[in-house]
Coordinates of N, CA and C in Angstrom, one line a residue:
X1 N 2.8 11.1 6.4 CA 1.5 10.6 6.7 C 1.2 9.9 7.6
X2 N 0.3 10.1 8.0 CA -0.7 9.2 9.3 C -1.1 8.2 8.8
X3 N -1.7 7.1 9.3 CA -2.6 6.7 9.5 C -4.3 6.9 10.1
X4 N -5.6 7.5 9.6 CA -6.5 8.7 9.7 C -6.7 7.7 10.4
X5 N -8.1 8.6 11.8 CA -9.5 8.1 11.9 C -10.2 6.4 10.9
X6 N -10.8 5.5 11.4 CA -11.4 4.8 10.9 C -13.5 5.9 10.2
X7 N -13.2 6.9 10.1 CA -14.6 7.1 10.1 C -14.7 7.9 8.9
X8 N -14.5 7.7 7.9 CA -15.1 8.2 7.0 C -16.2 9.8 7.2
X9 N -16.0 10.0 6.2 CA -17.3 11.6 6.0 C -19.1 11.4 6.1
X10 N -19.5 12.1 6.9 CA -20.7 11.5 6.5 C -21.2 11.6 5.0
X11 N -20.2 12.5 4.1 CA -21.3 12.1 2.5 C -20.3 11.0 2.4
X12 N -19.5 10.6 2.9 CA -18.5 9.0 1.9 C -19.8 8.2 2.2
X13 N -20.2 8.2 3.9 CA -20.9 7.2 4.5 C -21.8 6.9 3.0
X14 N -22.6 7.9 3.2 CA -24.7 8.4 2.6 C -23.8 8.4 1.4
X15 N -22.1 7.6 0.5 CA -22.1 7.9 -0.9 C -21.8 6.0 -1.0
X16 N -21.4 5.6 -0.5 CA -21.1 4.5 -0.6 C -22.9 3.6 0.5
X17 N -23.0 4.6 1.0 CA -24.8 3.1 1.1 C -25.5 4.0 0.1
X18 N -25.2 4.0 -0.1 CA -26.1 5.5 -1.5 C -27.4 4.3 -2.8
X19 N -28.2 3.5 -2.6 CA -28.3 2.6 -4.2 C -28.5 3.3 -5.2
X20 N -28.2 4.3 -5.5 CA -27.9 4.8 -7.2 C -26.9 6.4 -6.0
X21 N -25.9 6.4 -7.0 CA -25.1 7.7 -6.9 C -24.4 8.3 -7.9
X22 N -24.1 9.3 -7.6 CA -22.9 9.6 -9.1 C -21.6 9.9 -7.7
X23 N -22.3 9.7 -7.4 CA -20.2 9.6 -6.5 C -18.9 9.0 -6.8
X24 N -17.9 8.7 -6.4 CA -17.1 7.4 -7.3 C -15.7 8.2 -6.0
X25 N -15.7 6.3 -5.3 CA -14.4 6.1 -4.3 C -13.4 5.7 -5.6
X26 N -12.6 6.5 -4.9 CA -10.9 6.4 -5.2 C -10.0 6.0 -4.6
X27 N -8.3 5.1 -5.0 CA -7.8 4.6 -4.4 C -6.9 5.7 -5.1
X28 N -6.4 6.2 -4.5 CA -4.7 6.9 -5.0 C -3.2 5.8 -3.8
X29 N -2.4 5.1 -5.5 CA -1.5 5.2 -4.6 C -0.3 6.0 -4.8
X30 N 0.4 5.6 -3.7 CA 2.2 6.3 -3.5 C 3.2 5.3 -3.6
X31 N 4.0 5.2 -4.3 CA 5.9 4.6 -4.3 C 6.1 5.3 -3.7
X32 N 7.3 5.1 -3.1 CA 8.5 6.7 -3.2 C 9.7 5.2 -2.8
X33 N 10.3 5.9 -2.6 CA 12.3 4.6 -2.7 C 13.4 6.4 -2.7
X34 N 14.5 6.2 -2.0 CA 14.9 7.2 -2.5 C 15.8 7.4 -3.2
X35 N 16.2 6.1 -4.4 CA 16.3 6.4 -5.7 C 15.6 6.5 -6.3
X36 N 14.1 6.8 -6.0 CA 13.8 7.7 -7.5 C 13.1 8.9 -7.6
X37 N 13.4 10.1 -9.1 CA 13.9 11.3 -8.9 C 12.5 11.3 -8.3
X38 N 11.5 11.2 -8.1 CA 10.1 11.0 -7.8 C 9.4 10.4 -7.6
X39 N 8.1 10.3 -6.2 CA 7.3 9.3 -6.4 C 6.2 8.9 -7.3
X40 N 6.0 7.5 -6.8 CA 4.6 7.8 -8.5 C 4.2 7.3 -7.8
X41 N 2.7 7.8 -8.7 CA 1.0 8.6 -8.3 C 0.4 7.7 -9.4
X42 N -0.1 7.3 -8.4 CA -1.7 6.3 -9.9 C -2.6 6.2 -8.7
X43 N -3.5 6.9 -10.3 CA -5.0 6.2 -9.0 C -6.2 5.9 -10.5
X44 N -7.1 4.7 -10.1 CA -7.6 4.2 -10.2 C -9.0 5.1 -11.0
X45 N -9.4 4.0 -12.5 CA -10.4 4.8 -12.6 C -9.6 5.6 -14.2
X46 N -10.7 5.8 -15.0 CA -10.5 6.3 -16.1 C -10.3 8.5 -15.8
X47 N -9.9 8.8 -15.0 CA -8.7 10.0 -15.5 C -8.3 10.6 -13.9
X48 N -7.8 11.2 -14.4 CA -6.5 11.9 -13.6 C -6.4 12.4 -12.9
X49 N -6.5 12.1 -11.6 CA -6.8 13.3 -9.9 C -5.8 14.2 -9.6
X50 N -6.1 15.5 -9.3 CA -5.2 16.8 -7.8 C -5.7 16.7 -6.6
X51 N -5.0 15.9 -5.4 CA -5.1 16.3 -4.5 C -4.1 16.4 -3.1
X52 N -4.7 17.2 -2.5 CA -3.0 18.2 -2.1 C -2.3 18.8 -2.9
X53 N -2.5 18.3 -4.1 CA -1.5 19.3 -5.3 C -0.8 18.0 -5.1
X54 N -1.3 16.9 -5.5 CA -0.3 15.7 -6.4 C -1.0 15.8 -7.2
X55 N -0.6 15.0 -8.2 CA -1.5 14.8 -10.0 C -0.5 13.1 -9.3
X56 N -2.1 12.3 -10.1 CA -2.5 10.7 -9.4 C -2.6 10.1 -11.2
X57 N -1.6 9.8 -12.1 CA -2.0 9.1 -13.4 C -3.2 7.7 -12.6
X58 N -3.9 9.0 -14.9 CA -5.4 7.6 -13.5 C -5.0 6.4 -14.2
X59 N -5.3 5.1 -13.5 CA -4.8 3.6 -13.9 C -6.2 2.9 -13.0
X60 N -6.6 1.7 -14.8 CA -7.3 0.6 -14.1 C -6.1 -0.4 -13.1
X61 N -6.9 -0.3 -12.0 CA -5.4 -1.0 -10.4 C -7.2 -2.8 -10.8
X62 N -6.1 -3.1 -9.4 CA -7.3 -4.5 -9.3 C -6.3 -4.9 -8.6
X63 N -7.4 -4.9 -6.5 CA -6.4 -4.5 -5.2 C -6.8 -6.1 -5.3
X64 N -6.0 -7.5 -4.6 CA -7.1 -8.2 -3.9 C -7.0 -8.6 -1.8
X65 N -6.8 -8.4 -0.9 CA -6.3 -7.8 -0.3 C -6.4 -8.9 1.1
X66 N -6.1 -8.5 1.7 CA -4.8 -9.9 3.0 C -6.1 -10.8 2.7
X67 N -5.6 -12.2 2.7 CA -6.6 -13.6 3.1 C -7.0 -14.2 1.8
X68 N -6.8 -13.4 0.6 CA -7.7 -13.8 -0.2 C -6.3 -14.2 -1.5
X69 N -6.6 -15.0 -2.5 CA -5.7 -15.4 -3.4 C -5.6 -16.7 -3.4
X70 N -4.1 -16.7 -3.8 CA -4.2 -19.0 -4.2 C -3.1 -18.1 -3.3
X71 N -2.6 -17.4 -2.7 CA -1.5 -17.7 -2.4 C -1.2 -16.3 -1.0
X72 N -2.9 -16.2 -0.2 CA -2.9 -15.8 0.4 C -2.3 -15.5 1.8
X73 N -1.8 -14.0 2.6 CA -1.0 -13.9 3.8 C -2.0 -13.7 4.4
X74 N -1.9 -13.7 5.5 CA -2.8 -12.7 6.4 C -2.6 -11.5 7.2
X75 N -0.8 -10.7 6.2 CA -0.3 -9.5 6.8 C 0.0 -9.2 5.3
X76 N 0.0 -9.7 4.2 CA -0.4 -9.1 2.7 C -1.7 -8.4 1.8
X77 N -1.3 -7.6 0.5 CA -1.7 -7.4 -0.5 C -1.5 -7.8 -1.6
X78 N -2.3 -7.6 -2.7 CA -1.7 -7.4 -3.9 C -2.3 -6.5 -4.5
X79 N -1.5 -5.7 -5.2 CA -2.5 -4.7 -6.4 C -1.1 -4.8 -7.4
X80 N -2.7 -5.3 -8.4 CA -2.5 -4.8 -10.3 C -2.8 -3.4 -10.6
X81 N -1.9 -3.0 -10.9 CA -1.8 -1.7 -12.4 C -1.9 -1.8 -13.3
X82 N -3.2 -1.9 -14.7 CA -2.3 -1.6 -15.9 C -2.7 0.1 -16.3
X83 N -2.0 -1.1 -17.3 CA -1.4 0.0 -18.3 C -0.2 1.3 -18.3
X84 N 1.1 0.3 -17.0 CA 1.6 1.6 -16.6 C 3.1 1.8 -17.4
X85 N 3.4 3.1 -16.8 CA 3.9 3.8 -17.8 C 5.4 2.7 -17.6
X86 N 6.7 2.3 -19.1 CA 7.7 1.7 -19.0 C 9.2 2.4 -17.6
X87 N 8.9 3.4 -17.6 CA 10.0 4.1 -16.2 C 10.3 3.9 -15.7
X88 N 8.4 3.4 -14.4 CA 7.9 3.7 -13.1 C 8.5 2.0 -13.0
X89 N 7.7 1.1 -14.0 CA 8.1 -0.8 -14.0 C 10.2 -0.5 -14.1
X90 N 10.5 -0.5 -14.5 CA 11.7 -0.1 -15.4 C 12.8 0.3 -13.4
X91 N 12.3 1.5 -12.9 CA 12.6 2.0 -11.6 C 12.0 1.1 -10.2
X92 N 11.4 0.5 -10.1 CA 11.3 -0.8 -9.5 C 12.1 -1.8 -9.7
X93 N 12.0 -2.6 -10.9 CA 12.8 -3.6 -10.8 C 14.5 -2.3 -10.3
X94 N 14.5 -1.4 -10.3 CA 16.2 -1.8 -10.7 C 16.9 -1.3 -9.2
X95 N 16.0 -1.5 -7.9 CA 16.0 -0.5 -7.1 C 17.6 -1.1 -6.5
X96 N 18.0 -1.1 -5.9 CA 19.0 -1.4 -5.2 C 19.7 -2.4 -3.5
X97 N 19.2 -0.9 -2.8 CA 19.2 -0.7 -1.3 C 17.0 -0.4 -1.3
X98 N 16.5 -1.5 -0.3 CA 15.5 -1.0 0.8 C 14.6 -1.1 -0.2
X99 N 13.1 -1.1 0.5 CA 12.3 -1.4 -0.4 C 11.3 -0.3 -0.2
X100 N 10.6 -0.2 -1.1 CA 9.9 1.1 -1.8 C 8.8 1.1 -0.4
X101 N 8.3 2.5 -0.5 CA 7.1 2.5 1.2 C 5.9 2.8 0.3
X102 N 5.7 3.0 0.5 CA 3.5 2.5 -0.4 C 2.5 3.6 0.3
X103 N 1.9 4.1 -0.2 CA 0.9 5.1 1.3 C -0.7 5.2 -0.3
X104 N -1.7 4.5 0.3 CA -3.2 4.0 -0.6 C -3.4 4.6 0.9
X105 N -4.3 5.9 -0.5 CA -5.6 7.0 0.6 C -6.3 6.6 -0.3
X106 N -7.0 7.0 0.1 CA -9.3 7.2 -0.4 C -10.3 8.2 -0.7
X107 N -10.2 8.0 -2.0 CA -10.6 10.1 -1.1 C -12.4 10.2 -2.9
X108 N -13.5 10.2 -2.2 CA -13.8 10.5 -3.3 C -13.8 11.6 -4.6
X109 N -14.2 11.3 -5.8 CA -14.0 11.7 -7.3 C -13.7 13.3 -7.1
X110 N -15.0 13.2 -6.1 CA -15.6 15.2 -6.6 C -14.5 15.7 -5.9
X111 N -13.8 16.2 -4.7 CA -13.5 16.1 -3.3 C -12.8 15.4 -3.4
X112 N -11.3 15.1 -4.1 CA -9.6 14.6 -3.4 C -8.9 14.8 -2.4
X113 N -9.6 16.2 -2.5 CA -8.6 17.1 -0.9 C -9.3 16.4 0.0
X114 N -10.2 16.4 -0.2 CA -10.4 14.9 1.5 C -10.0 14.1 1.7
X115 N -9.5 13.7 2.3 CA -8.5 12.0 2.1 C -9.2 11.3 3.4
X116 N -10.3 10.7 3.0 CA -11.2 9.5 3.5 C -10.3 8.8 4.4
X117 N -10.0 8.0 4.5 CA -8.8 7.4 4.5 C -7.2 7.1 4.4
X118 N -6.6 6.3 4.9 CA -4.7 6.5 4.8 C -4.3 5.7 5.5
X119 N -3.9 4.9 4.4 CA -2.8 3.5 4.6 C -1.4 3.9 4.6
X120 N -0.7 3.8 5.7 CA 1.0 4.5 5.1 C 1.5 4.0 5.7
X121 N 2.2 3.2 5.6 CA 4.1 2.9 6.2 C 3.6 1.0 5.3
X122 N 3.2 0.7 3.9 CA 3.6 0.0 3.2 C 4.8 0.1 2.9
X123 N 5.1 -1.7 2.4 CA 6.5 -2.0 2.3 C 6.0 -2.8 0.4
X124 N 6.7 -2.3 -0.4 CA 6.9 -3.0 -1.4 C 7.7 -4.0 -1.3
X125 N 6.7 -5.5 -1.8 CA 8.2 -6.3 -1.0 C 7.9 -7.6 -1.8
X126 N 7.8 -7.3 -3.5 CA 7.7 -8.1 -4.8 C 6.8 -6.9 -5.6
X127 N 7.8 -7.1 -6.8 CA 6.8 -6.8 -7.9 C 7.0 -7.5 -9.4
X128 N 6.5 -8.0 -10.5 CA 5.8 -8.5 -11.1 C 5.8 -8.4 -12.7
X129 N 6.5 -7.7 -13.7 CA 5.3 -7.6 -14.6 C 5.0 -8.2 -15.5
X130 N 3.5 -7.5 -15.6 CA 2.7 -8.8 -16.2 C 2.5 -8.1 -17.7
X131 N 1.7 -8.9 -18.5 CA 1.5 -8.8 -20.4 C 0.8 -6.9 -20.4
X132 N 0.3 -6.3 -19.5 CA -0.3 -5.3 -19.1 C 0.0 -4.4 -18.4
X133 N 0.7 -4.6 -17.1 CA 1.7 -4.0 -16.6 C 2.2 -3.9 -15.2
X134 N 1.4 -4.0 -14.1 CA 2.6 -5.3 -12.9 C 2.0 -5.2 -12.6
X135 N 2.6 -6.1 -10.9 CA 1.9 -6.6 -9.7 C 2.5 -7.2 -8.7
X136 N 2.4 -6.3 -7.8 CA 3.2 -5.3 -6.9 C 2.4 -6.2 -5.3
X137 N 3.2 -6.7 -4.5 CA 2.4 -7.2 -3.7 C 3.0 -6.8 -2.4
X138 N 1.3 -6.3 -1.6 CA 2.0 -5.3 0.0 C 2.0 -5.8 0.9
X139 N 2.9 -5.5 2.0 CA 2.5 -5.6 3.3 C 3.9 -4.4 4.8
X140 N 3.0 -4.3 5.4 CA 2.6 -3.9 6.8 C 4.6 -3.9 7.1
X141 N 5.0 -5.3 6.9 CA 6.2 -4.8 7.0 C 6.8 -6.6 6.2
X142 N 8.1 -6.4 6.0 CA 8.6 -7.9 5.7 C 9.1 -8.2 7.0
X143 N 8.1 -9.2 7.2 CA 8.7 -10.1 8.4 C 10.4 -11.2 8.0
X144 N 10.8 -11.4 7.1 CA 11.6 -12.0 7.2 C 12.8 -11.5 7.0
X145 N 12.3 -10.5 7.5 CA 13.9 -9.1 8.5 C 13.7 -8.8 9.3
X146 N 13.4 -9.2 9.4 CA 12.4 -10.2 11.0 C 13.5 -11.0 12.1
X147 N 14.5 -11.1 12.7 CA 14.9 -11.4 13.3 C 14.0 -12.8 14.5
X148 N 14.5 -14.6 14.1 CA 13.7 -14.8 15.4 C 14.4 -15.3 16.2
X149 N 13.7 -15.7 16.9 CA 12.4 -15.7 17.5 C 12.7 -13.9 18.5
X150 N 12.2 -13.1 17.6 CA 12.0 -11.7 18.5 C 13.0 -10.7 19.1
X151 N 12.6 -11.6 20.5 CA 13.3 -11.8 21.4 C 14.7 -12.8 22.0
X152 N 15.7 -12.7 22.4 CA 17.3 -13.8 23.0 C 16.3 -14.8 23.7
X153 N 16.6 -16.0 24.2 CA 16.4 -16.6 25.8 C 17.8 -16.5 26.3
X154 N 17.4 -14.9 26.4 CA 19.6 -15.0 27.5 C 19.3 -15.0 28.9
X155 N 19.3 -15.7 30.4 CA 18.7 -15.2 31.5 C 18.5 -13.9 32.0
X156 N 19.3 -12.9 31.7 CA 18.4 -12.0 31.8 C 16.7 -12.1 31.1
X157 N 16.2 -12.5 30.1 CA 14.8 -12.6 29.9 C 13.9 -13.6 30.8
X158 N 15.2 -14.7 30.2 CA 14.1 -15.9 30.6 C 15.0 -17.1 31.9
X159 N 15.5 -16.0 33.2 CA 15.7 -16.5 34.5 C 15.4 -18.2 34.7
X160 N 14.4 -18.6 34.5 CA 13.9 -19.6 34.2 C 14.6 -21.5 34.0
X161 N 14.8 -20.5 32.6 CA 15.3 -21.7 31.7 C 16.7 -21.9 32.1
X162 N 17.2 -21.1 32.7 CA 18.7 -21.3 33.3 C 19.1 -22.3 34.3
X163 N 18.1 -21.5 35.4 CA 18.5 -21.8 36.9 C 18.4 -24.0 37.2
X164 N 18.7 -24.3 36.5 CA 19.3 -25.9 36.7 C 20.2 -25.8 36.5

């Protein structure tokens, strides 16, 4: 699952540019981890979606893109899903090792097998249950797990620091 080119189909462009349309853009969210029995799949909106043989359960959702909200970080987004099954929340809370992988796909409800855009390789860096569902922080990677600085200051890399 790779990120697709930035150019969506002409049908998608016409749908989002139209003043009035019956087309509906839908976000499909897949959360996977080795400790899960299978991937957790959610779709926005009022009806379940089958895309490429995968069933996504309809759930109300809200996405706060990077750079917005009270605790904004440049490389993170917040995804809130309502009416989540208790077993999905429990699965996210009991992970012992590693972070769940998240993939978000954008489709039109009428043509769910045509993926208009895909954001793969996201990590679920934090999850919190809410009164009605779950709130997840997503990031392309967790910088907190990176060593700093990325490259050490050694004589081989930075000989000028060791000339004296």
